[in-house]
Amino acid sequence: MVSLARKSLQREWPRYLPAVLAICFAGVMLFMQAALMLGIFGSAAVYVTKSSSDLWVGYPGTQSVSQGRAISADVETLLRMNPNITAVEPMQWVDGDWRSPHTNGGVSVYVIGINPNQDGQIFDQALDASLRPLLLEPGAVIVDRADLGQLGVESGSRAKIDGKSVHVVATTTGLRALGGVNVISSVETACQLTSCNDKNRAAYWVAKLKDPKNAATVRSQLLGKPAFGTYDIWSASEFAQRSQFYFLLDTGAGGAFLLMTIIVVGVGLVVASQALIAVVISSAREYATLNALGAGMAALRRVVLEQAAWIGGIGLLFSAGVSLLLLMLAHSRDVSVEAPPAMIMVWAGVVLGIAMISGLWAMRGLLRADPALLLR
Amino acid sequence: MDQPHPHRNPMPAPALVATDISKSFISGIVKIQVLNKLSLSVLPAELTLIAGPSGCGKSTLLSIMSGLQYSDGGKVVALGEDLTGASMGELEKFRLRHTGFVFQGFNLFTALTAIEQVELPLNYLGVGKHEAHERALEALREVDLSHRANQFPAELSGGEKQRVAIARALAKKPQLLFADEPTSALDASSGSTVINLLHKIAREHRTTVLCVSHDPRLIQHADRVLAMEDGEIRRDWRTESDFDINEHLHATKGIH
């Protein structure tokens, strides 16, 4: 069987190059956009996803981790009374103004006060066991190494938060924040640094369960106890999702992402289909001859679709290669990017979809393949 | 020629019969009547040439008789099948099974070698890979191009390209072969080779070859010539005998 589509692509590849490049361009744009968005979504919930807590207790109606308001320490008692809970600790969340000799003006920072002991739950997946005890020193803070430039410090430097001295004792990675800089300290340091009026209040209380599968049951056991203050409880996955959706829907980022996706898909479709239709039209007389010889229009349409599939496949491979390089570059520059398998599958489907829709669109070119026109 | 003349006694039934066919086109606000109740019968196993000046309607006639285009009125019967009411899909199937085409432009895919060009329509016929290759090679051998089987169109001369196009049509083993101005884009020598090939195909494969051309050089190679002008056949004669085709058809079929 002579594969007209494949042989045309092999031997006349320059004619198909614009279509392949259009698919490749759209593919890279979509991939990086999705990876960046997922990376940013990840940043919104990094406090939850890089911690081992099973339940989060915070102020009712809290939309994302960064929106936390202090709640009473009475909740701690409630948590500790439940036999399904094995560990409880507070997490402080306070805003601060960072100044160092190397910054022009202040930098908004989020001071996250955590348990500095080895059994601490918050950021136990982000901080090395060797780093956590460093926070026991009063005024000690750890920051993401990618934020050092913005903060105007190096590891070991000193700076001020709200006029109080801090010491950057170490750096870590993967803890970049949205709209500010995460500064990790002990709960005590966080309280000392900021206007922490009541040491017994915290933005969140987190708990570990004997069996994380029982999160929903334990949650229902703990809710509806007004004697312990005003609070609400979420499982870790629920709170992470809540934080990401807040960022996606309420900040307008989701709309921007959707708009950009539509634009990229639209541009990819238009360029790829135009390139493909130009190739089809340039061979219209040959297609018409085949039709005169009895090859049905359906068979000719299959040729165009096969070409589109090849173009999609090749464009996908190219864009995967380029995206991989960009992903590595982003990682090396500590830019938050994530490309989970599910995203890659959806992305590949969308890119191939663009190619196939372009092929369907390019079928219009076959309207010119009327064999009767060859006789005029 | 050792073979008996195919149209001699007994006279075979016509392979193609057009009865009262009409066709008009709209150009702007003007309606141009290209064919007006034209009737014609074409005998099998010979080369019939429709000659006439540009714009006389000969290509339109060919496209209607070959099932490429519908007429406005009248009836076309090809190989006993009435094409008049056939759907586009039915016409495609008919063409796939029974017809070959050779056009003025060679219309070869630039990405395919000569043998691939010939194999391609066979694939649509459902011919197996091996058989398609053998048949394509045989067709190229018949047009004396087997040594150029692996060349691309860009590496072939105009005459060679047209011979590949003939091989492409021939490999299907069609009962009807339609040729539209097959020599117009060729020099005298290549043109002569091409028309001789068409004539040979009619005689040796017993294929009905209907050719339209305004090239007067072809007349001497045809078995029968129909002179067309202003959408009508003005003269109908045989080149190798004084056999009066009109008289025969009047007597046997009552046509034309």
XYZ file of C-alpha atoms in Angstrom:
632
model
C 0.000 0.000 0.000
C 1.450 3.339 -1.057
C 0.925 5.766 1.825
C 0.478 9.040 0.011
C 0.322 10.967 3.292
C 3.537 9.515 4.717
C 5.517 9.696 1.499
C 4.438 13.296 0.913
C 5.619 14.189 4.404
C 8.909 12.346 3.965
C 9.781 13.762 0.581
C 8.216 17.192 0.731
C 8.788 17.969 4.394
C 9.555 21.673 3.833
C 5.962 22.145 2.671
C 4.691 20.671 5.924
C 7.214 22.392 8.163
C 5.017 25.451 8.918
C 2.239 23.144 10.124
C 4.642 21.108 12.244
C 6.158 24.282 13.707
C 2.703 25.677 14.450
C 1.796 22.513 16.356
C 5.182 22.528 18.083
C 4.805 26.195 19.064
C 1.282 25.667 20.379
C 2.447 22.540 22.192
C 5.327 24.294 23.943
C 3.136 27.265 24.873
C 0.416 25.020 26.301
C 2.879 22.802 28.139
C 4.798 25.616 29.791
C 1.632 27.516 30.592
C 0.105 24.471 32.241
C 3.335 23.562 34.046
C 3.733 27.127 35.336
C 0.109 27.309 36.414
C 0.346 23.988 38.230
C 3.588 25.179 39.797
C 1.866 28.348 40.976
C -1.166 26.395 42.183
C 1.296 24.222 44.024
C 2.805 27.327 45.646
C -0.628 28.337 46.894
C -0.923 25.070 48.797
C 2.724 24.302 49.459
C 2.172 24.780 53.213
C -0.268 21.884 53.137
C 1.256 19.630 50.525
C 4.757 19.703 52.016
C 3.498 18.985 55.500
C 2.369 15.677 56.970
C -0.638 16.969 58.900
C -3.926 15.163 58.241
C -6.299 17.806 59.624
C -6.133 21.576 59.466
C -8.117 23.694 61.893
C -8.565 27.368 61.070
C -10.954 30.291 61.073
C -14.350 29.484 59.472
C -14.585 30.538 55.854
C -10.842 30.630 55.279
C -10.450 30.379 51.502
C -6.736 29.691 51.283
C -3.822 29.095 53.606
C -2.643 32.656 53.136
C -6.013 34.003 54.342
C -5.716 32.524 57.846
C -6.924 34.423 60.914
C -5.868 33.553 64.419
C -8.063 31.172 66.413
C -8.125 30.309 70.069
C -5.710 27.814 71.600
C -8.744 26.095 73.154
C -8.949 24.160 69.910
C -5.689 22.488 70.820
C -7.380 20.967 73.839
C -10.241 19.717 71.730
C -7.826 18.079 69.331
C -5.740 16.492 72.029
C -8.840 14.983 73.647
C -9.653 12.968 70.542
C -8.177 9.457 70.742
C -7.728 9.244 66.960
C -5.254 12.128 66.987
C -1.602 11.401 67.691
C 0.017 14.843 67.437
C -1.073 18.472 67.500
C 0.884 21.653 66.840
C 0.223 25.295 65.928
C 1.223 27.152 62.794
C 1.622 30.899 62.941
C 0.988 33.011 59.895
C 1.857 36.675 60.109
C 2.657 39.318 57.550
C 5.832 41.311 57.949
C 7.963 43.976 56.343
C 11.480 42.768 55.507
C 14.337 45.202 55.229
C 17.984 44.609 54.604
C 20.854 46.912 53.649
C 20.617 45.601 50.088
C 16.923 46.132 49.425
C 15.312 49.331 48.275
C 12.464 49.785 50.723
C 10.630 46.894 52.303
C 9.672 43.496 50.971
C 6.370 41.941 52.034
C 7.001 38.604 53.672
C 4.892 35.869 55.197
C 6.399 34.708 58.450
C 5.414 31.117 59.035
C 6.009 29.988 62.566
C 6.391 26.228 62.880
C 7.370 23.621 65.416
C 11.203 23.496 65.150
C 11.516 20.101 66.799
C 12.223 16.930 64.840
C 8.616 15.751 65.242
C 7.272 18.908 63.613
C 4.580 18.317 60.972
C 4.679 21.594 59.049
C 7.170 21.509 56.178
C 8.565 18.170 57.300
C 8.756 17.300 53.585
C 10.541 20.525 52.664
C 13.039 21.032 55.462
C 15.948 18.681 56.021
C 16.066 17.161 59.476
C 19.340 19.039 59.946
C 17.773 22.431 59.211
C 14.788 22.323 61.538
C 16.779 22.570 64.818
C 18.477 25.700 63.502
C 15.151 27.464 64.012
C 15.435 26.958 67.765
C 17.797 29.953 67.852
C 15.739 33.086 68.599
C 15.421 35.237 65.492
C 16.520 32.429 63.174
C 14.783 32.193 59.807
C 15.043 29.994 56.736
C 14.140 31.278 53.266
C 13.960 29.813 49.764
C 17.287 30.251 48.013
C 15.484 31.683 44.972
C 14.261 34.574 47.149
C 17.702 35.582 48.429
C 18.132 38.206 45.722
C 14.756 39.738 46.389
C 15.450 39.808 50.119
C 18.930 41.254 49.576
C 20.630 38.697 51.805
C 22.755 35.587 51.662
C 22.715 32.583 53.906
C 24.162 33.759 57.228
C 23.164 37.415 56.713
C 21.119 39.484 59.076
C 18.065 41.586 58.226
C 15.039 43.056 59.962
C 11.354 42.160 59.995
C 9.104 44.905 61.326
C 12.249 46.460 62.808
C 13.322 43.322 64.661
C 16.540 41.545 63.797
C 16.524 38.159 62.100
C 19.307 35.813 61.129
C 19.112 33.794 57.903
C 20.441 30.508 59.212
C 19.859 28.418 56.097
C 18.132 28.245 52.749
C 15.860 25.644 51.220
C 14.077 25.101 47.887
C 10.526 24.613 46.661
C 8.950 27.037 49.139
C 8.404 30.089 46.959
C 5.213 31.981 47.698
C 2.613 33.832 45.654
C 2.593 37.582 46.066
C 5.241 37.618 48.759
C 8.155 35.726 50.264
C 7.882 32.843 52.692
C 10.082 33.245 55.765
C 10.120 30.209 58.045
C 10.799 30.555 61.710
C 9.855 28.899 64.951
C 6.455 29.735 66.444
C 8.234 31.690 69.185
C 10.333 33.751 66.741
C 7.248 34.494 64.660
C 5.502 35.832 67.729
C 8.487 37.911 68.787
C 8.930 39.427 65.372
C 5.401 40.565 64.767
C 2.607 42.115 66.722
C 1.630 38.789 68.177
C -0.626 39.873 71.031
C -1.568 36.465 72.310
C 0.999 33.719 72.152
C -1.702 31.167 72.664
C -3.508 32.042 69.453
C -2.407 30.676 66.108
C -3.605 30.907 62.520
C -3.892 27.138 62.333
C -3.725 24.096 64.487
C -2.756 20.961 62.673
C -3.155 17.364 63.716
C -1.875 13.953 62.740
C -4.204 10.980 62.842
C -3.585 7.392 63.784
C -5.185 6.477 60.484
C -5.365 9.275 57.885
C -8.253 7.434 56.192
C -10.440 8.398 59.150
C -10.053 12.132 58.477
C -13.725 12.606 57.585
C -14.948 10.742 60.691
C -12.624 12.582 63.039
C -13.571 15.875 61.462
C -17.246 15.255 62.120
C -16.411 14.299 65.721
C -14.607 17.601 66.235
C -17.045 19.973 64.598
C -19.935 21.672 66.386
C -18.208 22.365 69.724
C -18.672 26.134 70.194
C -17.217 25.957 73.679
C -13.789 25.624 72.040
C -14.110 28.808 70.014
C -14.862 29.654 66.435
C -13.165 27.282 64.058
C -13.577 25.020 61.070
C -11.753 21.817 60.123
C -10.541 20.541 56.760
C -8.665 17.465 55.696
C -5.229 18.226 54.213
C -6.285 17.399 50.644
C -9.467 19.462 51.003
C -7.569 22.470 52.321
C -4.918 22.226 49.598
C -7.621 22.053 46.957
C -9.486 24.936 48.578
C -6.353 27.091 48.461
C -5.693 26.250 44.822
C -9.284 26.896 43.760
C -9.226 30.210 45.548
C -6.212 31.190 43.530
C -7.709 29.837 40.336
C -11.189 31.313 40.609
C -11.113 34.305 42.932
C -7.866 35.943 41.871
C -8.646 35.948 38.138
C -5.676 33.682 37.448
C -8.014 30.967 36.220
C -9.649 33.334 33.753
C -6.257 34.496 32.505
C -5.149 30.882 32.133
C -8.308 29.984 30.235
C -7.974 33.017 27.968
C -4.345 32.258 27.206
C -5.221 28.632 26.495
C -7.956 29.686 24.075
C -5.578 32.088 22.334
C -2.784 29.514 22.039
C -5.142 26.788 20.807
C -6.745 29.256 18.381
C -3.419 30.435 16.980
C -2.184 26.858 16.696
C -5.380 25.837 14.895
C -5.324 28.720 12.447
C -1.636 28.441 11.539
C -1.608 24.639 11.305
C -4.817 24.424 9.298
C -3.746 27.188 6.924
C -0.403 25.500 6.333
C -2.135 22.172 5.775
C -4.826 23.574 3.517
C -2.137 25.266 1.392
C -0.505 21.868 0.869
C -3.853 20.243 0.028
C -4.755 22.980 -2.444
C -1.347 22.788 -4.101
C -2.058 19.115 -4.815
C -5.722 19.668 -5.738
C -5.201 18.573 -9.372
C -3.503 15.368 -8.294
C -6.285 14.643 -5.805
C -8.822 15.393 -8.549
C -7.078 12.917 -10.843
C -7.219 10.268 -8.130
C -10.903 11.011 -7.695
C -11.422 10.711 -11.456
C -9.750 7.311 -11.292
C -12.287 6.311 -8.679
C -10.649 7.056 -5.305
C -13.659 8.309 -3.347
C -13.736 11.636 -1.555
C -13.864 9.738 1.745
C -10.553 8.070 0.870
C -8.997 11.435 -0.037
C -10.224 12.917 3.242
C -8.503 10.059 5.054
C -5.251 11.026 3.322
C -5.574 14.582 4.657
C -6.438 13.311 8.145
C -3.466 10.926 8.064
C -1.227 13.837 7.139
C -2.699 15.826 10.031
C -2.056 12.918 12.409
C 1.578 12.672 11.303
C 1.990 16.425 11.641
C 0.440 16.265 15.096
C 2.685 13.384 16.150
C 5.871 15.021 14.893
C 4.865 18.409 16.323
C 4.112 16.719 19.645
C 7.551 15.090 19.743
C 9.286 18.361 18.939
C 7.276 20.271 21.511
C 7.928 17.571 24.127
C 11.671 17.946 23.523
C 11.589 21.740 23.717
C 9.288 21.678 26.752
C 11.607 19.265 28.536
C 14.529 21.622 27.982
C 12.496 24.578 29.240
C 11.351 22.547 32.238
C 14.960 21.766 33.116
C 15.853 25.435 32.709
C 12.960 26.437 34.972
C 14.055 23.931 37.615
C 17.598 25.198 37.467
C 16.300 28.744 38.047
C 14.018 27.615 40.929
C 10.899 28.589 39.000
C 7.835 26.724 40.282
C 6.810 24.317 37.522
C 5.028 21.001 37.753
C 4.241 18.465 35.022
C 2.396 15.497 36.529
C 1.533 12.531 34.243
C -2.153 13.497 34.119
C -1.247 16.953 32.813
C 1.063 15.456 30.204
C -1.685 13.116 28.999
C -4.235 15.926 28.700
C -1.654 18.151 27.013
C -0.757 15.477 24.439
C -4.453 14.982 23.724
C -5.008 18.715 23.202
C -1.976 19.036 20.900
C -3.044 16.048 18.797
C -6.574 17.453 18.856
C -5.314 20.726 17.388
C -3.626 18.786 14.575
C -6.680 16.661 13.843
C -9.077 19.625 13.882
C -6.664 21.389 11.535
C -6.896 18.332 9.292
C -10.696 18.449 9.354
C -10.526 22.134 8.514
C -8.015 21.530 5.722
C -10.418 19.092 4.093
C -12.082 22.148 2.632
C -9.138 22.224 0.239
C -10.454 19.035 -1.325
C -13.476 20.966 -2.589
C -11.098 22.158 -5.275
C -10.316 18.586 -6.218
C -13.245 18.347 -8.641
C -12.104 16.165 -11.525
C -14.513 17.891 -13.893
C -12.390 21.024 -13.456
C -9.436 19.178 -14.979
C -11.309 19.038 -18.267
C -11.851 22.763 -18.703
C -2.118 -5.346 -38.507
C -2.605 -9.121 -38.232
C -5.599 -8.925 -35.965
C -9.041 -8.720 -37.517
C -10.486 -5.247 -37.280
C -12.576 -5.220 -34.104
C -15.554 -3.357 -35.467
C -15.971 -5.559 -38.506
C -18.755 -8.039 -38.737
C -20.413 -8.766 -36.401
C -20.648 -5.135 -35.233
C -20.243 -5.015 -31.414
C -22.668 -3.141 -29.203
C -21.570 0.409 -28.383
C -19.611 0.741 -25.134
C -20.858 4.272 -24.582
C -24.165 5.739 -25.617
C -25.227 9.329 -25.050
C -28.752 10.265 -25.960
C -30.038 13.836 -26.227
C -27.609 15.193 -23.644
C -27.660 18.895 -22.883
C -25.421 21.024 -20.722
C -25.308 24.725 -20.056
C -23.219 26.953 -17.806
C -23.998 30.306 -16.261
C -21.328 32.913 -16.823
C -22.307 36.077 -14.984
C -25.829 36.725 -16.173
C -25.329 34.871 -19.435
C -26.400 31.254 -19.883
C -24.131 29.413 -22.288
C -25.559 26.306 -23.897
C -22.534 24.064 -24.390
C -24.312 20.899 -25.508
C -27.789 20.796 -26.997
C -29.514 17.417 -27.239
C -26.409 15.706 -28.505
C -26.487 11.967 -29.197
C -23.476 9.760 -29.739
C -22.427 6.123 -29.628
C -18.864 4.964 -29.139
C -17.818 1.482 -30.210
C -15.577 -0.656 -28.058
C -11.957 -1.590 -28.724
C -11.131 1.410 -30.846
C -9.794 4.906 -30.507
C -12.483 7.483 -31.078
C -11.299 11.036 -31.393
C -13.519 14.027 -30.784
C -11.818 16.891 -32.556
C -12.758 20.495 -32.580
C -11.699 23.993 -31.640
C -11.373 25.206 -28.059
C -14.713 25.935 -26.452
C -16.766 23.701 -28.767
C -17.910 21.545 -25.835
C -15.808 18.449 -26.440
C -14.304 18.348 -22.924
C -17.753 18.840 -21.398
C -18.997 15.955 -23.503
C -16.103 13.798 -22.289
C -16.727 14.664 -18.648
C -20.407 13.755 -18.936
C -19.781 10.511 -20.812
C -17.123 9.469 -18.308
C -19.321 10.097 -15.269
C -17.319 13.051 -13.978
C -20.192 15.453 -14.395
C -23.972 15.326 -14.641
C -25.761 16.524 -17.733
C -28.749 18.856 -17.535
C -30.829 16.463 -19.591
C -30.597 13.316 -21.673
C -29.156 9.920 -20.853
C -25.717 8.327 -20.694
C -25.282 4.561 -20.741
C -21.764 3.243 -20.216
C -21.014 -0.496 -20.468
C -24.740 -1.091 -20.147
C -25.046 0.946 -16.923
C -27.243 3.996 -16.905
C -25.166 6.790 -15.354
C -27.901 9.393 -15.574
C -29.485 8.911 -12.173
C -26.393 7.593 -10.398
C -25.256 9.262 -7.181
C -21.784 10.754 -6.866
C -20.706 7.701 -4.848
C -22.061 5.332 -7.489
C -20.247 7.264 -10.187
C -17.012 7.031 -8.164
C -17.460 3.271 -7.889
C -18.183 2.999 -11.596
C -15.074 5.002 -12.448
C -12.971 2.969 -10.037
C -14.033 -0.321 -11.630
C -14.201 0.595 -15.286
C -12.460 3.801 -16.295
C -9.037 5.281 -16.767
C -8.207 8.931 -17.404
C -5.378 10.775 -19.056
C -5.401 14.551 -18.735
C -3.575 17.346 -20.490
C -1.701 18.174 -17.273
C -0.042 15.006 -16.107
C -1.164 15.545 -12.498
C 1.450 13.317 -10.921
C 2.159 13.565 -7.185
C 5.589 15.124 -6.863
C 6.390 12.970 -3.827
C 5.787 9.630 -5.550
C 8.042 7.704 -7.918
C 6.708 6.571 -11.285
C 5.847 3.110 -10.018
C 4.181 4.497 -6.879
C 2.035 6.776 -9.052
C 0.826 3.718 -10.927
C 0.354 1.587 -7.813
C -1.687 4.211 -5.968
C -5.047 3.806 -7.799
C -4.649 0.030 -7.552
C -4.582 0.361 -3.770
C -8.004 1.992 -3.909
C -9.194 -0.899 -6.084
C -8.223 -3.249 -3.270
C -5.422 -4.930 -5.223
C -2.840 -6.546 -2.918
C 0.595 -5.025 -2.466
C 2.508 -7.602 -4.463
C 0.001 -7.769 -7.293
C -0.236 -3.968 -7.423
C 3.546 -3.781 -7.797
C 3.565 -6.374 -10.558
C 0.704 -4.729 -12.420
C 2.318 -1.295 -12.086
C 5.599 -2.620 -13.398
C 3.824 -4.312 -16.302
C 1.980 -1.079 -17.153
C 5.236 0.874 -17.064
C 6.816 -1.785 -19.271
C 3.970 -1.342 -21.716
C 4.629 2.391 -21.991
C 8.350 1.607 -22.208
C 9.218 3.248 -18.901
C 10.104 0.316 -16.673
C 13.689 1.587 -16.553
C 12.402 4.865 -15.069
C 10.168 3.218 -12.452
C 11.955 4.746 -9.494
C 12.236 8.267 -10.850
C 10.251 11.176 -9.447
C 8.182 13.410 -11.774
C 10.798 16.162 -11.531
C 13.276 13.755 -13.101
C 11.047 12.893 -16.070
C 10.428 14.713 -19.352
C 6.927 15.868 -20.328
C 6.443 12.886 -22.625
C 7.623 10.480 -19.944
C 5.268 12.034 -17.406
C 2.346 11.562 -19.775
C 3.380 7.960 -20.318
C 3.410 7.453 -16.543
C -0.098 8.953 -16.472
C -1.149 6.485 -19.193
C 0.413 3.622 -17.234
C -1.493 4.791 -14.158
C -4.745 4.576 -16.099
C -3.770 1.348 -17.862
C -2.773 -0.578 -14.713
C -6.401 -0.566 -13.605
C -7.220 -2.591 -16.752
C -10.109 -0.246 -17.542
C -12.718 -1.024 -20.169
C -13.074 2.691 -20.843
C -10.156 5.070 -21.211
C -10.803 8.800 -21.479
C -8.094 11.174 -22.648
C -8.425 14.937 -22.610
C -5.940 16.763 -24.825
C -3.264 14.176 -24.022
C -0.735 15.605 -26.445
C -1.320 19.334 -26.101
C 1.541 19.885 -23.680
C 3.948 17.683 -25.640
C 6.319 18.125 -28.555
C 5.556 16.367 -31.848
C 7.641 13.290 -31.118
C 6.286 12.753 -27.594
C 2.769 13.493 -28.810
C 3.098 10.858 -31.500
C 4.356 8.298 -28.964
C 1.439 9.037 -26.656
C -1.282 8.761 -29.298
C 0.244 5.559 -30.656
C 0.145 4.158 -27.142
C -3.534 5.042 -26.796
C -4.238 3.407 -30.125
C -2.301 0.303 -29.121
C -4.245 0.100 -25.845
C -7.534 0.185 -27.785
C -6.429 -2.571 -30.151
C -4.511 -4.868 -27.831
C -6.500 -4.486 -24.617
C -9.800 -4.024 -26.450
C -10.312 -0.869 -24.409
C -12.751 1.790 -25.551
C -10.601 4.885 -25.863
C -12.385 8.207 -26.156
C -10.017 11.064 -26.752
C -10.768 14.752 -27.193
C -8.265 17.082 -28.774
C -7.919 20.107 -30.953
C -4.575 18.757 -32.168
C -5.032 17.823 -35.885
C -1.978 15.542 -35.749
C -4.050 12.975 -33.892
C -6.641 12.468 -36.610
C -4.536 10.038 -38.623
C -4.052 7.828 -35.523
C -7.725 7.503 -34.622
C -10.085 4.774 -35.787
C -12.973 7.151 -35.831
C -13.119 10.915 -35.792
C -16.005 13.087 -34.667
C -15.659 16.699 -35.708
C -17.376 18.921 -33.186
C -18.321 22.547 -33.420
C -20.601 24.756 -31.316
C -21.794 21.859 -29.194
C -22.769 19.671 -32.133
C -21.121 16.853 -34.024
C -20.789 18.119 -37.556
C -18.980 15.179 -39.100
C -18.349 11.560 -38.174
C -15.955 9.397 -40.178
C -13.588 6.449 -39.969
C -9.990 6.889 -40.991
C -9.113 3.378 -42.200
C -12.258 2.465 -44.097
C -15.152 3.933 -45.853
C -17.428 2.283 -43.298
C -20.245 4.703 -42.543
C -20.742 4.581 -38.796
C -23.862 6.711 -38.901
C -25.496 4.398 -41.343
C -24.642 1.371 -39.202
C -25.916 2.920 -35.998
C -29.110 4.047 -37.663
C -29.655 0.532 -38.845
C -28.777 -1.303 -35.586
C -29.680 0.984 -32.711
C -31.623 3.824 -34.164
C -29.153 6.243 -32.592
C -27.736 9.454 -34.045
